[in-house]
Every structure is written in C-alpha cells, then in structure tokens.
Amino acid sequence: MAETPAIHVLNGPNLNLLGVREPHIYGRETLADIEARCVAVADGAKVTFRQTNHEGVLIDWIQEARENADALILNPAAYGHTSVALHDALKTLTIPVIELHLSNPAAREAFRHHSYVSSAATGVIAGFGAHGYELAVQAALHRIRERG
Ligand code: CA2
C-alpha cells in the first residue's frame, strides 16, 4: 500500500441521472454531491470517483483498480443483476471490494434480488441512500488499515 491509500468508487449505468429523475427512489443528491461526501469522509485517502453506462468500461476500471487501488467500492446498478463478466473481473482482485446500492434491492422487484457482485464482494451496503457511500468509504478505510 502507498502512504496515501487509494479508494476507487465506481458507478454503473444510469447513475448519472441521480438527482434528476426518480428522486422518490434514489434521492435528490447528484453524483457530484455524493462524490463530495466521499472525499469529505476519506480522511486524506485519494478517492477516484467514476460513473459509466458501459459494462466493458466498468470491467476496464475494475482491472485498473487491481493495479492502483487499495479498496474498491462498486455500485454496479443494474449490471449487478446481469453481469457474469463483472463477477469474473471482481474475482481477480485481492483488495477489499464493497458492493453498494442506494436502495435495498432485496426489498424491491424479484429481478433485483440476485446479485452477481455479492459473491465476489467483501461486504454489501444497501438501502441507506447517499449516506451508504460514506459508510462504504469508512468501511474501506477500516479494512485498509486492518490489512496494514
Ligand atoms: O439502489 C441502487 O443503487 C441500484 O444499484 C440502482 C440501480 C438498480 O438497477 C439497482 O437494482 C439498485 C438503478 C440505477 C438507476 O439510477 C437512476 C437514477 C436516477 C434516475 C433513474 C435511474
């Protein structure tokens, strides 16, 4: 681990619409607001915060995290329910991986109940809205420090 820990926060499809559409489900904060929350609780750790609508780009970024990150936080959005490729990419990592959802998919439609990410993750945070990102950064820092 470098002196300044690096935490990568990756966001999947449609999350660029946060704060703009469906605020009753996903809240009023934008992704930029959430990024600011992550940086604020990161205690000096370097936060790399990204969003893409493309599955292959997420895979590329997960592979990049293998080289450059001390922990990965991933909101895979709908790809969590569909992507074996995401699962396979995550399985190559040795750093802590936190799966994150704003809503609680287990309390929503049946098609959201399965996640290909959960079985490749260290832990899952779901249902706490934007605050979940802060919890995830804190959990990532805790794990990084524990591992030395
Ligand atoms: O609760 C979450 O964070 C989800 O990952 C969000 C995904 C959904 O498919 C997962 O089941 C749970 C959907 C992201 C869509 O984001 C939007 C944001 C604003 C407006 C419309 C969609």
JSON list of C-alpha atoms and ligand atoms in Angstrom, two decimals:
[
{"chain": "A", "resi": 1, "resn": "MET", "atom": "CA", "xyz": [0.00, 0.00, 0.00]},
{"chain": "A", "resi": 2, "resn": "ALA", "atom": "CA", "xyz": [1.23, 3.51, -0.85]},
{"chain": "A", "resi": 3, "resn": "GLU", "atom": "CA", "xyz": [1.44, 6.04, 2.01]},
{"chain": "A", "resi": 4, "resn": "THR", "atom": "CA", "xyz": [-1.82, 7.66, 0.92]},
{"chain": "A", "resi": 5, "resn": "PRO", "atom": "CA", "xyz": [-4.44, 4.94, 0.48]},
{"chain": "A", "resi": 6, "resn": "ALA", "atom": "CA", "xyz": [-6.36, 4.92, -2.79]},
{"chain": "A", "resi": 7, "resn": "ILE", "atom": "CA", "xyz": [-10.07, 4.15, -2.86]},
{"chain": "A", "resi": 8, "resn": "HIS", "atom": "CA", "xyz": [-11.79, 3.70, -6.19]},
{"chain": "A", "resi": 9, "resn": "VAL", "atom": "CA", "xyz": [-15.56, 4.31, -6.29]},
{"chain": "A", "resi": 10, "resn": "LEU", "atom": "CA", "xyz": [-17.21, 3.03, -9.46]},
{"chain": "A", "resi": 11, "resn": "ASN", "atom": "CA", "xyz": [-20.80, 3.64, -10.52]},
{"chain": "A", "resi": 12, "resn": "GLY", "atom": "CA", "xyz": [-22.72, 1.81, -13.21]},
{"chain": "A", "resi": 13, "resn": "PRO", "atom": "CA", "xyz": [-25.45, 2.63, -15.70]},
{"chain": "A", "resi": 14, "resn": "ASN", "atom": "CA", "xyz": [-27.98, 5.44, -15.27]},
{"chain": "A", "resi": 15, "resn": "LEU", "atom": "CA", "xyz": [-26.47, 6.67, -12.02]},
{"chain": "A", "resi": 16, "resn": "ASN", "atom": "CA", "xyz": [-25.52, 9.85, -13.90]},
{"chain": "A", "resi": 17, "resn": "LEU", "atom": "CA", "xyz": [-29.25, 10.64, -13.65]},
{"chain": "A", "resi": 18, "resn": "LEU", "atom": "CA", "xyz": [-29.19, 10.83, -9.87]},
{"chain": "A", "resi": 19, "resn": "GLY", "atom": "CA", "xyz": [-30.92, 13.89, -8.50]},
{"chain": "A", "resi": 20, "resn": "VAL", "atom": "CA", "xyz": [-32.55, 14.50, -11.88]},
{"chain": "A", "resi": 21, "resn": "ARG", "atom": "CA", "xyz": [-35.04, 11.60, -12.22]},
{"chain": "A", "resi": 22, "resn": "GLU", "atom": "CA", "xyz": [-36.95, 9.39, -9.74]},
{"chain": "A", "resi": 23, "resn": "PRO", "atom": "CA", "xyz": [-35.95, 11.29, -6.56]},
{"chain": "A", "resi": 24, "resn": "HIS", "atom": "CA", "xyz": [-38.58, 9.28, -4.61]},
{"chain": "A", "resi": 25, "resn": "ILE", "atom": "CA", "xyz": [-36.45, 6.14, -5.14]},
{"chain": "A", "resi": 26, "resn": "TYR", "atom": "CA", "xyz": [-32.87, 7.42, -5.36]},
{"chain": "A", "resi": 27, "resn": "GLY", "atom": "CA", "xyz": [-32.96, 10.78, -3.56]},
{"chain": "A", "resi": 28, "resn": "ARG", "atom": "CA", "xyz": [-32.27, 14.36, -4.61]},
{"chain": "A", "resi": 29, "resn": "GLU", "atom": "CA", "xyz": [-28.49, 14.35, -4.46]},
{"chain": "A", "resi": 30, "resn": "THR", "atom": "CA", "xyz": [-26.47, 14.26, -7.64]},
{"chain": "A", "resi": 31, "resn": "LEU", "atom": "CA", "xyz": [-23.49, 12.02, -8.18]},
{"chain": "A", "resi": 32, "resn": "ALA", "atom": "CA", "xyz": [-21.26, 15.10, -7.78]},
{"chain": "A", "resi": 33, "resn": "ASP", "atom": "CA", "xyz": [-22.83, 15.71, -4.34]},
{"chain": "A", "resi": 34, "resn": "ILE", "atom": "CA", "xyz": [-22.13, 12.09, -3.42]},
{"chain": "A", "resi": 35, "resn": "GLU", "atom": "CA", "xyz": [-18.54, 12.32, -4.64]},
{"chain": "A", "resi": 36, "resn": "ALA", "atom": "CA", "xyz": [-18.05, 15.34, -2.35]},
{"chain": "A", "resi": 37, "resn": "ARG", "atom": "CA", "xyz": [-19.44, 13.32, 0.59]},
{"chain": "A", "resi": 38, "resn": "CYS", "atom": "CA", "xyz": [-16.95, 10.51, -0.15]},
{"chain": "A", "resi": 39, "resn": "VAL", "atom": "CA", "xyz": [-13.99, 12.90, -0.28]},
{"chain": "A", "resi": 40, "resn": "ALA", "atom": "CA", "xyz": [-15.14, 14.56, 2.96]},
{"chain": "A", "resi": 41, "resn": "VAL", "atom": "CA", "xyz": [-15.06, 11.30, 4.93]},
{"chain": "A", "resi": 42, "resn": "ALA", "atom": "CA", "xyz": [-11.97, 9.83, 3.23]},
{"chain": "A", "resi": 43, "resn": "ASP", "atom": "CA", "xyz": [-9.58, 11.20, 5.88]},
{"chain": "A", "resi": 44, "resn": "GLY", "atom": "CA", "xyz": [-7.00, 12.19, 3.27]},
{"chain": "A", "resi": 45, "resn": "ALA", "atom": "CA", "xyz": [-7.23, 8.98, 1.24]},
{"chain": "A", "resi": 46, "resn": "LYS", "atom": "CA", "xyz": [-7.22, 9.52, -2.53]},
{"chain": "A", "resi": 47, "resn": "VAL", "atom": "CA", "xyz": [-10.74, 8.99, -3.89]},
{"chain": "A", "resi": 48, "resn": "THR", "atom": "CA", "xyz": [-11.15, 8.18, -7.58]},
{"chain": "A", "resi": 49, "resn": "PHE", "atom": "CA", "xyz": [-14.86, 8.51, -8.31]},
{"chain": "A", "resi": 50, "resn": "ARG", "atom": "CA", "xyz": [-16.27, 7.48, -11.71]},
{"chain": "A", "resi": 51, "resn": "GLN", "atom": "CA", "xyz": [-19.51, 6.61, -13.49]},
{"chain": "A", "resi": 52, "resn": "THR", "atom": "CA", "xyz": [-20.11, 4.82, -16.80]},
{"chain": "A", "resi": 53, "resn": "ASN", "atom": "CA", "xyz": [-23.10, 3.46, -18.69]},
{"chain": "A", "resi": 54, "resn": "HIS", "atom": "CA", "xyz": [-20.92, 0.78, -20.36]},
{"chain": "A", "resi": 55, "resn": "GLU", "atom": "CA", "xyz": [-20.26, -2.68, -18.96]},
{"chain": "A", "resi": 56, "resn": "GLY", "atom": "CA", "xyz": [-16.86, -3.06, -20.67]},
{"chain": "A", "resi": 57, "resn": "VAL", "atom": "CA", "xyz": [-15.68, 0.25, -19.25]},
{"chain": "A", "resi": 58, "resn": "LEU", "atom": "CA", "xyz": [-16.59, -0.94, -15.76]},
{"chain": "A", "resi": 59, "resn": "ILE", "atom": "CA", "xyz": [-14.54, -4.09, -16.38]},
{"chain": "A", "resi": 60, "resn": "ASP", "atom": "CA", "xyz": [-11.57, -1.98, -17.53]},
{"chain": "A", "resi": 61, "resn": "TRP", "atom": "CA", "xyz": [-11.84, 0.16, -14.39]},
{"chain": "A", "resi": 62, "resn": "ILE", "atom": "CA", "xyz": [-12.04, -2.92, -12.15]},
{"chain": "A", "resi": 63, "resn": "GLN", "atom": "CA", "xyz": [-8.86, -4.23, -13.79]},
{"chain": "A", "resi": 64, "resn": "GLU", "atom": "CA", "xyz": [-7.25, -0.82, -13.24]},
{"chain": "A", "resi": 65, "resn": "ALA", "atom": "CA", "xyz": [-8.23, -0.99, -9.55]},
{"chain": "A", "resi": 66, "resn": "ARG", "atom": "CA", "xyz": [-6.27, -4.26, -9.34]},
{"chain": "A", "resi": 67, "resn": "GLU", "atom": "CA", "xyz": [-3.13, -2.25, -10.06]},
{"chain": "A", "resi": 68, "resn": "ASN", "atom": "CA", "xyz": [-3.86, 1.12, -8.47]},
{"chain": "A", "resi": 69, "resn": "ALA", "atom": "CA", "xyz": [-6.37, 0.83, -5.62]},
{"chain": "A", "resi": 70, "resn": "ASP", "atom": "CA", "xyz": [-6.26, -0.30, -2.01]},
{"chain": "A", "resi": 71, "resn": "ALA", "atom": "CA", "xyz": [-10.04, -0.80, -1.92]},
{"chain": "A", "resi": 72, "resn": "LEU", "atom": "CA", "xyz": [-12.90, -0.77, -4.40]},
{"chain": "A", "resi": 73, "resn": "ILE", "atom": "CA", "xyz": [-16.45, 0.46, -3.83]},
{"chain": "A", "resi": 74, "resn": "LEU", "atom": "CA", "xyz": [-18.83, -0.53, -6.60]},
{"chain": "A", "resi": 75, "resn": "ASN", "atom": "CA", "xyz": [-22.42, 0.44, -7.27]},
{"chain": "A", "resi": 76, "resn": "PRO", "atom": "CA", "xyz": [-22.91, -1.83, -10.28]},
{"chain": "A", "resi": 77, "resn": "ALA", "atom": "CA", "xyz": [-26.51, -0.58, -10.74]},
{"chain": "A", "resi": 78, "resn": "ALA", "atom": "CA", "xyz": [-28.46, -2.99, -12.97]},
{"chain": "A", "resi": 79, "resn": "TYR", "atom": "CA", "xyz": [-25.30, -4.80, -14.14]},
{"chain": "A", "resi": 80, "resn": "GLY", "atom": "CA", "xyz": [-25.11, -6.31, -10.67]},
{"chain": "A", "resi": 81, "resn": "HIS", "atom": "CA", "xyz": [-28.18, -8.35, -11.55]},
{"chain": "A", "resi": 82, "resn": "THR", "atom": "CA", "xyz": [-27.00, -9.42, -15.00]},
{"chain": "A", "resi": 83, "resn": "SER", "atom": "CA", "xyz": [-23.23, -9.47, -15.42]},
{"chain": "A", "resi": 84, "resn": "VAL", "atom": "CA", "xyz": [-21.13, -12.61, -15.04]},
{"chain": "A", "resi": 85, "resn": "ALA", "atom": "CA", "xyz": [-18.31, -10.55, -16.59]},
{"chain": "A", "resi": 86, "resn": "LEU", "atom": "CA", "xyz": [-18.39, -8.16, -13.62]},
{"chain": "A", "resi": 87, "resn": "HIS", "atom": "CA", "xyz": [-18.29, -11.15, -11.26]},
{"chain": "A", "resi": 88, "resn": "ASP", "atom": "CA", "xyz": [-15.28, -12.63, -13.07]},
{"chain": "A", "resi": 89, "resn": "ALA", "atom": "CA", "xyz": [-13.41, -9.30, -13.07]},
{"chain": "A", "resi": 90, "resn": "LEU", "atom": "CA", "xyz": [-14.04, -8.79, -9.35]},
{"chain": "A", "resi": 91, "resn": "LYS", "atom": "CA", "xyz": [-12.83, -12.31, -8.55]},
{"chain": "A", "resi": 92, "resn": "THR", "atom": "CA", "xyz": [-9.36, -11.33, -9.83]},
{"chain": "A", "resi": 93, "resn": "LEU", "atom": "CA", "xyz": [-8.99, -8.68, -7.10]},
{"chain": "A", "resi": 94, "resn": "THR", "atom": "CA", "xyz": [-7.25, -9.21, -3.78]},
{"chain": "A", "resi": 95, "resn": "ILE", "atom": "CA", "xyz": [-8.20, -5.80, -2.32]},
{"chain": "A", "resi": 96, "resn": "PRO", "atom": "CA", "xyz": [-11.41, -5.29, -0.29]},
{"chain": "A", "resi": 97, "resn": "VAL", "atom": "CA", "xyz": [-14.47, -4.90, -2.51]},
{"chain": "A", "resi": 98, "resn": "ILE", "atom": "CA", "xyz": [-17.64, -3.25, -1.20]},
{"chain": "A", "resi": 99, "resn": "GLU", "atom": "CA", "xyz": [-20.85, -3.65, -3.18]},
{"chain": "A", "resi": 100, "resn": "LEU", "atom": "CA", "xyz": [-23.06, -0.64, -2.69]},
{"chain": "A", "resi": 101, "resn": "HIS", "atom": "CA", "xyz": [-26.69, 0.20, -3.52]},
{"chain": "A", "resi": 102, "resn": "LEU", "atom": "CA", "xyz": [-28.62, 3.35, -2.68]},
{"chain": "A", "resi": 103, "resn": "SER", "atom": "CA", "xyz": [-31.87, 1.40, -2.40]},
{"chain": "A", "resi": 104, "resn": "ASN", "atom": "CA", "xyz": [-32.31, -2.05, -0.86]},
{"chain": "A", "resi": 105, "resn": "PRO", "atom": "CA", "xyz": [-32.69, -4.35, -3.88]},
{"chain": "A", "resi": 106, "resn": "ALA", "atom": "CA", "xyz": [-33.91, -7.20, -1.64]},
{"chain": "A", "resi": 107, "resn": "ALA", "atom": "CA", "xyz": [-36.99, -5.12, -0.81]},
{"chain": "A", "resi": 108, "resn": "ARG", "atom": "CA", "xyz": [-37.74, -4.35, -4.46]},
{"chain": "A", "resi": 109, "resn": "GLU", "atom": "CA", "xyz": [-38.77, -6.36, -7.55]},
{"chain": "A", "resi": 110, "resn": "ALA", "atom": "CA", "xyz": [-37.75, -10.03, -7.69]},
{"chain": "A", "resi": 111, "resn": "PHE", "atom": "CA", "xyz": [-35.40, -9.40, -10.64]},
{"chain": "A", "resi": 112, "resn": "ARG", "atom": "CA", "xyz": [-33.25, -7.25, -8.33]},
{"chain": "A", "resi": 113, "resn": "HIS", "atom": "CA", "xyz": [-32.87, -9.95, -5.69]},
{"chain": "A", "resi": 114, "resn": "HIS", "atom": "CA", "xyz": [-29.91, -11.71, -7.24]},
{"chain": "A", "resi": 115, "resn": "SER", "atom": "CA", "xyz": [-26.50, -10.05, -7.49]},
{"chain": "A", "resi": 116, "resn": "TYR", "atom": "CA", "xyz": [-23.53, -11.45, -9.42]},
{"chain": "A", "resi": 117, "resn": "VAL", "atom": "CA", "xyz": [-21.37, -8.99, -7.47]},
{"chain": "A", "resi": 118, "resn": "SER", "atom": "CA", "xyz": [-22.24, -10.06, -3.90]},
{"chain": "A", "resi": 119, "resn": "SER", "atom": "CA", "xyz": [-20.44, -13.41, -4.09]},
{"chain": "A", "resi": 120, "resn": "ALA", "atom": "CA", "xyz": [-17.26, -11.62, -5.22]},
{"chain": "A", "resi": 121, "resn": "ALA", "atom": "CA", "xyz": [-17.52, -8.81, -2.64]},
{"chain": "A", "resi": 122, "resn": "THR", "atom": "CA", "xyz": [-16.08, -8.45, 0.84]},
{"chain": "A", "resi": 123, "resn": "GLY", "atom": "CA", "xyz": [-19.36, -6.92, 2.00]},
{"chain": "A", "resi": 124, "resn": "VAL", "atom": "CA", "xyz": [-22.54, -5.22, 0.87]},
{"chain": "A", "resi": 125, "resn": "ILE", "atom": "CA", "xyz": [-24.11, -1.89, 1.92]},
{"chain": "A", "resi": 126, "resn": "ALA", "atom": "CA", "xyz": [-27.65, -1.26, 0.66]},
{"chain": "A", "resi": 127, "resn": "GLY", "atom": "CA", "xyz": [-30.68, 0.84, 1.47]},
{"chain": "A", "resi": 128, "resn": "PHE", "atom": "CA", "xyz": [-29.07, 3.86, 3.14]},
{"chain": "A", "resi": 129, "resn": "GLY", "atom": "CA", "xyz": [-29.27, 6.23, 0.17]},
{"chain": "A", "resi": 130, "resn": "ALA", "atom": "CA", "xyz": [-26.36, 8.60, -0.41]},
{"chain": "A", "resi": 131, "resn": "HIS", "atom": "CA", "xyz": [-25.20, 8.04, 3.17]},
{"chain": "A", "resi": 132, "resn": "GLY", "atom": "CA", "xyz": [-24.33, 4.47, 2.12]},
{"chain": "A", "resi": 133, "resn": "TYR", "atom": "CA", "xyz": [-21.38, 5.87, 0.15]},
{"chain": "A", "resi": 134, "resn": "GLU", "atom": "CA", "xyz": [-19.97, 7.46, 3.31]},
{"chain": "A", "resi": 135, "resn": "LEU", "atom": "CA", "xyz": [-20.45, 4.19, 5.17]},
{"chain": "A", "resi": 136, "resn": "ALA", "atom": "CA", "xyz": [-18.67, 2.36, 2.35]},
{"chain": "A", "resi": 137, "resn": "VAL", "atom": "CA", "xyz": [-15.68, 4.73, 2.41]},
{"chain": "A", "resi": 138, "resn": "GLN", "atom": "CA", "xyz": [-15.42, 4.32, 6.18]},
{"chain": "A", "resi": 139, "resn": "ALA", "atom": "CA", "xyz": [-15.62, 0.52, 5.86]},
{"chain": "A", "resi": 140, "resn": "ALA", "atom": "CA", "xyz": [-12.98, 0.59, 3.11]},
{"chain": "A", "resi": 141, "resn": "LEU", "atom": "CA", "xyz": [-10.61, 2.70, 5.27]},
{"chain": "A", "resi": 142, "resn": "HIS", "atom": "CA", "xyz": [-11.16, 0.35, 8.20]},
{"chain": "A", "resi": 143, "resn": "ARG", "atom": "CA", "xyz": [-10.30, -2.69, 6.07]},
{"chain": "A", "resi": 144, "resn": "ILE", "atom": "CA", "xyz": [-7.24, -0.99, 4.52]},
{"chain": "A", "resi": 145, "resn": "ARG", "atom": "CA", "xyz": [-5.88, -0.07, 7.96]},
{"chain": "A", "resi": 146, "resn": "GLU", "atom": "CA", "xyz": [-6.61, -3.55, 9.31]},
{"chain": "A", "resi": 147, "resn": "ARG", "atom": "CA", "xyz": [-4.63, -5.11, 6.46]},
{"chain": "A", "resi": 148, "resn": "GLY", "atom": "CA", "xyz": [-1.72, -2.70, 7.06]},
{"chain": "B", "resi": 1, "resn": "CA2", "atom": "O1", "xyz": [-30.10, 1.15, -5.45]},
{"chain": "B", "resi": 1, "resn": "CA2", "atom": "C1", "xyz": [-29.14, 1.18, -6.23]},
{"chain": "B", "resi": 1, "resn": "CA2", "atom": "O2", "xyz": [-28.13, 1.84, -6.02]},
{"chain": "B", "resi": 1, "resn": "CA2", "atom": "C2", "xyz": [-29.22, 0.39, -7.54]},
{"chain": "B", "resi": 1, "resn": "CA2", "atom": "O3", "xyz": [-27.92, -0.11, -7.83]},
{"chain": "B", "resi": 1, "resn": "CA2", "atom": "C3", "xyz": [-29.67, 1.36, -8.60]},
{"chain": "B", "resi": 1, "resn": "CA2", "atom": "C4", "xyz": [-29.89, 0.71, -9.96]},
{"chain": "B", "resi": 1, "resn": "CA2", "atom": "C5", "xyz": [-30.81, -0.50, -9.84]},
{"chain": "B", "resi": 1, "resn": "CA2", "atom": "O4", "xyz": [-30.90, -1.17, -11.09]},
{"chain": "B", "resi": 1, "resn": "CA2", "atom": "C6", "xyz": [-30.32, -1.47, -8.78]},
{"chain": "B", "resi": 1, "resn": "CA2", "atom": "O5", "xyz": [-31.26, -2.53, -8.66]},
{"chain": "B", "resi": 1, "resn": "CA2", "atom": "C7", "xyz": [-30.17, -0.80, -7.44]},
{"chain": "B", "resi": 1, "resn": "CA2", "atom": "C8", "xyz": [-30.53, 1.69, -10.93]},
{"chain": "B", "resi": 1, "resn": "CA2", "atom": "C9", "xyz": [-29.72, 2.92, -11.14]},
{"chain": "B", "resi": 1, "resn": "CA2", "atom": "C10", "xyz": [-30.57, 3.88, -11.90]},
{"chain": "B", "resi": 1, "resn": "CA2", "atom": "O6", "xyz": [-30.29, 5.17, -11.44]},
{"chain": "B", "resi": 1, "resn": "CA2", "atom": "C11", "xyz": [-31.20, 6.14, -11.69]},
{"chain": "B", "resi": 1, "resn": "CA2", "atom": "C12", "xyz": [-31.02, 7.33, -11.03]},
{"chain": "B", "resi": 1, "resn": "CA2", "atom": "C13", "xyz": [-31.90, 8.34, -11.20]},
{"chain": "B", "resi": 1, "resn": "CA2", "atom": "C14", "xyz": [-32.98, 8.17, -12.07]},
{"chain": "B", "resi": 1, "resn": "CA2", "atom": "C15", "xyz": [-33.15, 6.99, -12.73]},
{"chain": "B", "resi": 1, "resn": "CA2", "atom": "C16", "xyz": [-32.26, 5.96, -12.55]}
]
